[in-house]
Each structure stands twice: as C-alpha cells, then as structure tokens.
mmCIF file of C-alpha atoms in Angstrom:
data_model
loop_
_atom_site.group_PDB
_atom_site.id
_atom_site.type_symbol
_atom_site.label_atom_id
_atom_site.label_comp_id
_atom_site.label_asym_id
_atom_site.label_seq_id
_atom_site.Cartn_x
_atom_site.Cartn_y
_atom_site.Cartn_z
ATOM 1 C CA UNK Y 238 0.922 37.203 36.619
ATOM 2 C CA UNK Y 239 1.573 34.362 34.163
ATOM 3 C CA UNK Y 240 -1.110 33.000 31.867
ATOM 4 C CA UNK Y 241 -1.197 29.210 31.593
ATOM 5 C CA UNK Y 242 -1.910 28.320 27.959
ATOM 6 C CA UNK Y 243 -1.470 24.590 28.430
ATOM 7 C CA UNK Y 244 0.641 22.418 26.158
ATOM 8 C CA UNK Y 245 0.839 22.942 22.382
ATOM 9 C CA UNK Y 246 -0.959 19.610 21.934
ATOM 10 C CA UNK Y 247 -4.022 21.182 23.556
ATOM 11 C CA UNK Y 248 -3.966 23.917 20.896
ATOM 12 C CA UNK Y 249 -4.023 21.498 17.948
ATOM 13 C CA UNK Y 250 -7.831 21.143 17.564
ATOM 14 C CA UNK Y 251 -8.279 24.918 17.770
ATOM 15 C CA UNK Y 252 -5.550 25.591 15.205
ATOM 16 C CA UNK Y 253 -7.089 22.994 12.878
ATOM 17 C CA UNK Y 254 -10.557 24.501 13.280
ATOM 18 C CA UNK Y 255 -9.216 28.021 12.623
ATOM 19 C CA UNK Y 256 -7.444 26.812 9.480
ATOM 20 C CA UNK Y 257 -10.607 25.101 8.227
ATOM 21 C CA UNK Y 258 -12.661 28.260 8.845
ATOM 22 C CA UNK Y 259 -10.044 30.343 7.008
ATOM 23 C CA UNK Y 260 -10.165 28.008 3.998
ATOM 24 C CA UNK Y 261 -13.971 28.020 3.865
ATOM 25 C CA UNK Y 262 -14.134 31.816 4.212
ATOM 26 C CA UNK Y 263 -11.466 32.164 1.538
ATOM 27 C CA UNK Y 264 -13.386 29.910 -0.837
ATOM 28 C CA UNK Y 265 -16.694 31.685 -0.232
ATOM 29 C CA UNK Y 266 -15.529 35.274 -0.471
ATOM 30 C CA UNK Y 267 -12.767 35.236 -3.083
ATOM 31 C CA UNK Y 268 -13.868 36.255 -6.562
ATOM 32 C CA UNK Y 269 -11.009 34.668 -8.489
ATOM 33 C CA UNK Y 270 -11.703 31.152 -7.252
ATOM 34 C CA UNK Y 271 -14.533 28.894 -8.325
ATOM 35 C CA UNK Y 272 -17.871 29.117 -6.600
ATOM 36 C CA UNK Y 273 -18.774 26.618 -3.874
ATOM 37 C CA UNK Y 274 -21.217 25.011 -6.318
ATOM 38 C CA UNK Y 275 -18.325 24.386 -8.725
ATOM 39 C CA UNK Y 276 -16.313 22.843 -5.899
ATOM 40 C CA UNK Y 277 -19.221 20.565 -4.983
ATOM 41 C CA UNK Y 278 -19.623 19.504 -8.628
ATOM 42 C CA UNK Y 279 -15.890 18.744 -8.840
ATOM 43 C CA UNK Y 280 -16.049 16.684 -5.632
ATOM 44 C CA UNK Y 281 -19.112 14.835 -6.954
ATOM 45 C CA UNK Y 282 -17.370 13.980 -10.230
ATOM 46 C CA UNK Y 283 -14.205 12.827 -8.472
ATOM 47 C CA UNK Y 284 -15.659 11.039 -5.451
ATOM 48 C CA UNK Y 285 -14.483 7.599 -6.602
ATOM 49 C CA UNK Y 286 -11.015 8.913 -7.382
ATOM 50 C CA UNK Y 287 -10.786 10.609 -3.975
ATOM 51 C CA UNK Y 288 -12.002 7.440 -2.214
ATOM 52 C CA UNK Y 289 -9.445 5.325 -4.096
ATOM 53 C CA UNK Y 290 -6.718 7.825 -3.193
ATOM 54 C CA UNK Y 291 -7.613 7.764 0.507
ATOM 55 C CA UNK Y 292 -7.957 3.962 0.667
ATOM 56 C CA UNK Y 293 -4.814 3.339 -1.375
ATOM 57 C CA UNK Y 294 -2.695 5.732 0.673
ATOM 58 C CA UNK Y 295 -4.005 4.182 3.906
ATOM 59 C CA UNK Y 296 -3.071 0.672 2.764
ATOM 60 C CA UNK Y 297 0.273 1.919 1.419
ATOM 61 C CA UNK Y 298 0.995 3.617 4.754
ATOM 62 C CA UNK Y 299 0.114 0.432 6.618
ATOM 63 C CA UNK Y 300 2.523 -1.487 4.385
ATOM 64 C CA UNK Y 301 5.352 0.966 5.006
ATOM 65 C CA UNK Y 302 4.640 0.677 8.729
ATOM 66 C CA UNK Y 303 4.789 -3.106 8.464
ATOM 67 C CA UNK Y 304 8.318 -2.870 7.085
ATOM 68 C CA UNK Y 305 9.491 -2.116 10.633
ATOM 69 C CA UNK Y 306 6.654 -3.819 12.532
ATOM 70 C CA UNK Y 307 5.575 -7.459 12.253
ATOM 71 C CA UNK Y 308 3.531 -8.143 9.168
ATOM 72 C CA UNK Y 309 3.708 -8.690 5.417
ATOM 73 C CA UNK Y 310 4.930 -5.171 4.557
ATOM 74 C CA UNK Y 311 5.925 -5.703 0.911
ATOM 75 C CA UNK Y 312 2.685 -7.512 0.115
ATOM 76 C CA UNK Y 313 0.605 -4.737 1.691
ATOM 77 C CA UNK Y 314 2.616 -2.086 -0.192
ATOM 78 C CA UNK Y 315 1.907 -3.936 -3.452
ATOM 79 C CA UNK Y 316 -1.779 -4.105 -2.478
ATOM 80 C CA UNK Y 317 -1.773 -0.350 -1.795
ATOM 81 C CA UNK Y 318 -0.239 0.366 -5.202
ATOM 82 C CA UNK Y 319 -2.760 -2.017 -6.810
ATOM 83 C CA UNK Y 320 -5.628 -0.045 -5.259
ATOM 84 C CA UNK Y 321 -4.120 3.249 -6.409
ATOM 85 C CA UNK Y 322 -3.390 1.846 -9.889
ATOM 86 C CA UNK Y 323 -7.123 1.503 -10.550
ATOM 87 C CA UNK Y 324 -7.293 5.314 -10.901
ATOM 88 C CA UNK Y 325 -3.740 6.669 -11.279
ATOM 89 C CA UNK Y 326 -1.161 5.936 -13.996
ATOM 90 C CA UNK Y 327 1.781 6.839 -11.729
ATOM 91 C CA UNK Y 328 0.658 4.179 -9.265
ATOM 92 C CA UNK Y 329 0.500 1.582 -12.037
ATOM 93 C CA UNK Y 330 4.120 2.337 -12.949
ATOM 94 C CA UNK Y 331 5.108 2.142 -9.275
ATOM 95 C CA UNK Y 332 3.226 -1.155 -8.965
ATOM 96 C CA UNK Y 333 5.166 -2.611 -11.915
ATOM 97 C CA UNK Y 334 8.488 -1.504 -10.411
ATOM 98 C CA UNK Y 335 7.584 -2.791 -6.940
ATOM 99 C CA UNK Y 336 6.358 -6.199 -8.109
ATOM 100 C CA UNK Y 337 9.407 -6.546 -10.358
ATOM 101 C CA UNK Y 338 11.800 -5.739 -7.523
ATOM 102 C CA UNK Y 339 9.992 -8.041 -5.085
ATOM 103 C CA UNK Y 340 9.897 -10.835 -7.675
ATOM 104 C CA UNK Y 341 13.607 -10.463 -8.410
ATOM 105 C CA UNK Y 342 14.420 -10.695 -4.693
ATOM 106 C CA UNK Y 343 12.112 -13.695 -4.219
ATOM 107 C CA UNK Y 344 13.590 -15.369 -7.297
ATOM 108 C CA UNK Y 345 17.122 -15.038 -5.901
ATOM 109 C CA UNK Y 346 16.053 -16.680 -2.644
ATOM 110 C CA UNK Y 347 13.895 -19.437 -4.080
ATOM 111 C CA UNK Y 348 16.078 -20.480 -7.020
ATOM 112 C CA UNK Y 349 18.489 -22.479 -4.849
ATOM 113 C CA UNK Y 350 17.941 -25.330 -2.441
ATOM 114 C CA UNK Y 351 19.254 -23.523 0.658
ATOM 115 C CA UNK Y 352 16.995 -20.529 -0.041
ATOM 116 C CA UNK Y 353 13.920 -22.741 -0.408
ATOM 117 C CA UNK Y 354 14.795 -24.587 2.824
ATOM 118 C CA UNK Y 355 15.237 -21.292 4.693
ATOM 119 C CA UNK Y 356 11.953 -19.998 3.269
ATOM 120 C CA UNK Y 357 10.150 -23.193 4.295
ATOM 121 C CA UNK Y 358 11.558 -23.156 7.830
ATOM 122 C CA UNK Y 359 10.959 -19.445 8.389
ATOM 123 C CA UNK Y 360 7.425 -19.721 6.969
ATOM 124 C CA UNK Y 361 6.600 -22.632 9.247
ATOM 125 C CA UNK Y 362 8.129 -20.814 12.236
ATOM 126 C CA UNK Y 363 6.095 -17.670 11.508
ATOM 127 C CA UNK Y 364 2.861 -19.625 11.100
ATOM 128 C CA UNK Y 365 3.486 -21.672 14.251
ATOM 129 C CA UNK Y 366 4.688 -18.753 16.392
ATOM 130 C CA UNK Y 367 2.007 -16.405 15.092
ATOM 131 C CA UNK Y 368 -0.696 -19.003 15.688
ATOM 132 C CA UNK Y 369 0.566 -19.565 19.227
ATOM 133 C CA UNK Y 370 0.645 -15.827 19.993
ATOM 134 C CA UNK Y 371 -2.780 -15.234 18.406
ATOM 135 C CA UNK Y 372 -4.276 -18.108 20.384
ATOM 136 C CA UNK Y 373 -2.689 -17.770 23.811
ATOM 137 C CA UNK Y 374 -1.527 -14.156 24.212
ATOM 138 C CA UNK Y 375 -4.687 -12.101 23.958
ATOM 139 C CA UNK Y 376 -3.135 -8.610 24.091
ATOM 140 C CA UNK Y 377 -0.879 -9.444 21.097
ATOM 141 C CA UNK Y 378 -3.513 -11.222 19.015
ATOM 142 C CA UNK Y 379 -3.213 -8.795 16.062
ATOM 143 C CA UNK Y 380 0.562 -9.261 15.932
ATOM 144 C CA UNK Y 381 0.130 -13.036 16.015
ATOM 145 C CA UNK Y 382 -2.346 -12.913 13.146
ATOM 146 C CA UNK Y 383 -0.061 -10.695 11.067
ATOM 147 C CA UNK Y 384 2.881 -13.046 11.702
ATOM 148 C CA UNK Y 385 0.736 -15.987 10.621
ATOM 149 C CA UNK Y 386 -0.267 -14.176 7.422
ATOM 150 C CA UNK Y 387 3.376 -13.302 6.699
ATOM 151 C CA UNK Y 388 4.356 -16.950 7.156
ATOM 152 C CA UNK Y 389 1.566 -18.141 4.859
ATOM 153 C CA UNK Y 390 2.636 -15.675 2.182
ATOM 154 C CA UNK Y 391 6.212 -16.926 2.488
ATOM 155 C CA UNK Y 392 5.039 -20.520 2.152
ATOM 156 C CA UNK Y 393 2.877 -19.653 -0.859
ATOM 157 C CA UNK Y 394 5.967 -18.483 -2.737
ATOM 158 C CA UNK Y 395 7.159 -22.093 -2.734
ATOM 159 C CA UNK Y 396 4.213 -23.266 -4.866
ATOM 160 C CA UNK Y 397 5.217 -24.057 -8.477
ATOM 161 C CA UNK Y 398 2.541 -21.804 -9.972
ATOM 162 C CA UNK Y 399 3.665 -18.851 -7.835
ATOM 163 C CA UNK Y 400 7.290 -19.659 -8.696
ATOM 164 C CA UNK Y 401 6.415 -19.430 -12.395
ATOM 165 C CA UNK Y 402 4.829 -16.005 -11.895
ATOM 166 C CA UNK Y 403 7.839 -14.822 -9.867
ATOM 167 C CA UNK Y 404 10.231 -15.984 -12.593
ATOM 168 C CA UNK Y 405 8.220 -14.187 -15.303
ATOM 169 C CA UNK Y 406 8.180 -10.954 -13.262
ATOM 170 C CA UNK Y 407 11.887 -11.251 -12.399
ATOM 171 C CA UNK Y 408 12.817 -11.897 -16.044
ATOM 172 C CA UNK Y 409 10.690 -8.999 -17.277
ATOM 173 C CA UNK Y 410 12.510 -6.723 -14.813
ATOM 174 C CA UNK Y 411 15.951 -7.844 -15.998
ATOM 175 C CA UNK Y 412 14.939 -7.594 -19.677
ATOM 176 C CA UNK Y 413 13.453 -4.132 -19.197
ATOM 177 C CA UNK Y 414 9.993 -5.089 -20.457
ATOM 178 C CA UNK Y 415 6.775 -5.037 -18.538
ATOM 179 C CA UNK Y 416 4.556 -8.088 -18.236
ATOM 180 C CA UNK Y 417 1.955 -6.289 -20.421
ATOM 181 C CA UNK Y 418 4.485 -5.937 -23.220
ATOM 182 C CA UNK Y 419 5.430 -9.601 -22.907
ATOM 183 C CA UNK Y 420 1.799 -10.682 -23.026
ATOM 184 C CA UNK Y 421 1.051 -8.629 -26.153
ATOM 185 C CA UNK Y 422 4.237 -9.570 -28.021
ATOM 186 C CA UNK Y 423 3.869 -12.433 -30.518
ATOM 187 C CA UNK Y 424 5.740 -15.541 -29.460
ATOM 188 C CA UNK Y 425 6.444 -16.900 -32.924
ATOM 189 C CA UNK Y 426 5.365 -16.307 -36.484
ATOM 190 C CA UNK Y 427 5.000 -19.332 -38.729
#
C-alpha cells in the first residue's frame, strides 16, 4: 500500500510554517538569546531601516529582471540603489559605481553623431511601439508602458543638461574621484 504525499510544491507551506514555529520556539525558550521584548524593541528601532531594505531590494530585483525583460533595467537598478543608499553606506558606494559605469557607457554612445542618431531613432521607436502596444494590445499593456518609459529615458539623455551631468559622472569615473569630492574641491584659489 503506497501513501500518496502529493508533490513537493504542496509541502512548501507546511515546511515554511514548521520553520517559523521552530524559530519562534527557539527565540522564546533559549536562555542565551535576547528576550522577545528585546527583539520587539530592536524591530521598533529599526523599522525604517527594514522598510528601506525591503523596498530597495524589491526595486533592485525588478531592475535586474528588466535587464532581460522589456523595461528600463539600468535606471530601475540605480533607483533601487538610491533607495538603499538612504540607510546603507554600501549601497551608496554601489550607487556611485553604477551611475559612473552607466554614465561612461552613455557618454561613449552620445559623444558622436552616429550614436546620437541611433539613440534618437531607437528612443522614438520604443516610444511609438510601446504606445501602440499599450493602447491597442490590452494583455500586453504593462510591457507597452515599460517600453514607452525606456524610450523616454533614452530620449532624455539627448538633452544638453542631462548630457552635462553624464559627462561629469563619466569624467569622475575615469579620474577616480566621486562627484562629492569634485563638488567639495576648490576650483581655483586667487
């Protein structure tokens, strides 16, 4: 007589619940660990930090996903690091590296006429195609919107003010200085 246990996927909620019960029991009945009141105080003190961590990692994960799916992946990754950088120093360093790398790549493309033309045409194609899909193909509306946003971001990099920011970031990456160091350094002494 064989016992049908179902698929392992059916076990997942029960395994998760058993693990959660084991953790709670371990926290309540172990003398060497902090009391539950101490844990609640720690959670209360760090609620903002935990919320920033969860939100930042969610946005960062969405950006990594958008690297292979339609959407502005690099921009969303930078946004995720910007959220995390409000609470974590490591994320601020990663944000500086990521923006520097993205700016250097954008600078290489947009510093010549052919690159700007390709960026203009691809941006217009993304906005047009994404707008068409978002408007007329209801089941792919989210993809159409993300394509439109990606095209708009590409077109925004052609603006002179954005080009100036990209050049500053790209130069700070090649010189090995951060934009904060450049901003605080005196330009000339007279």
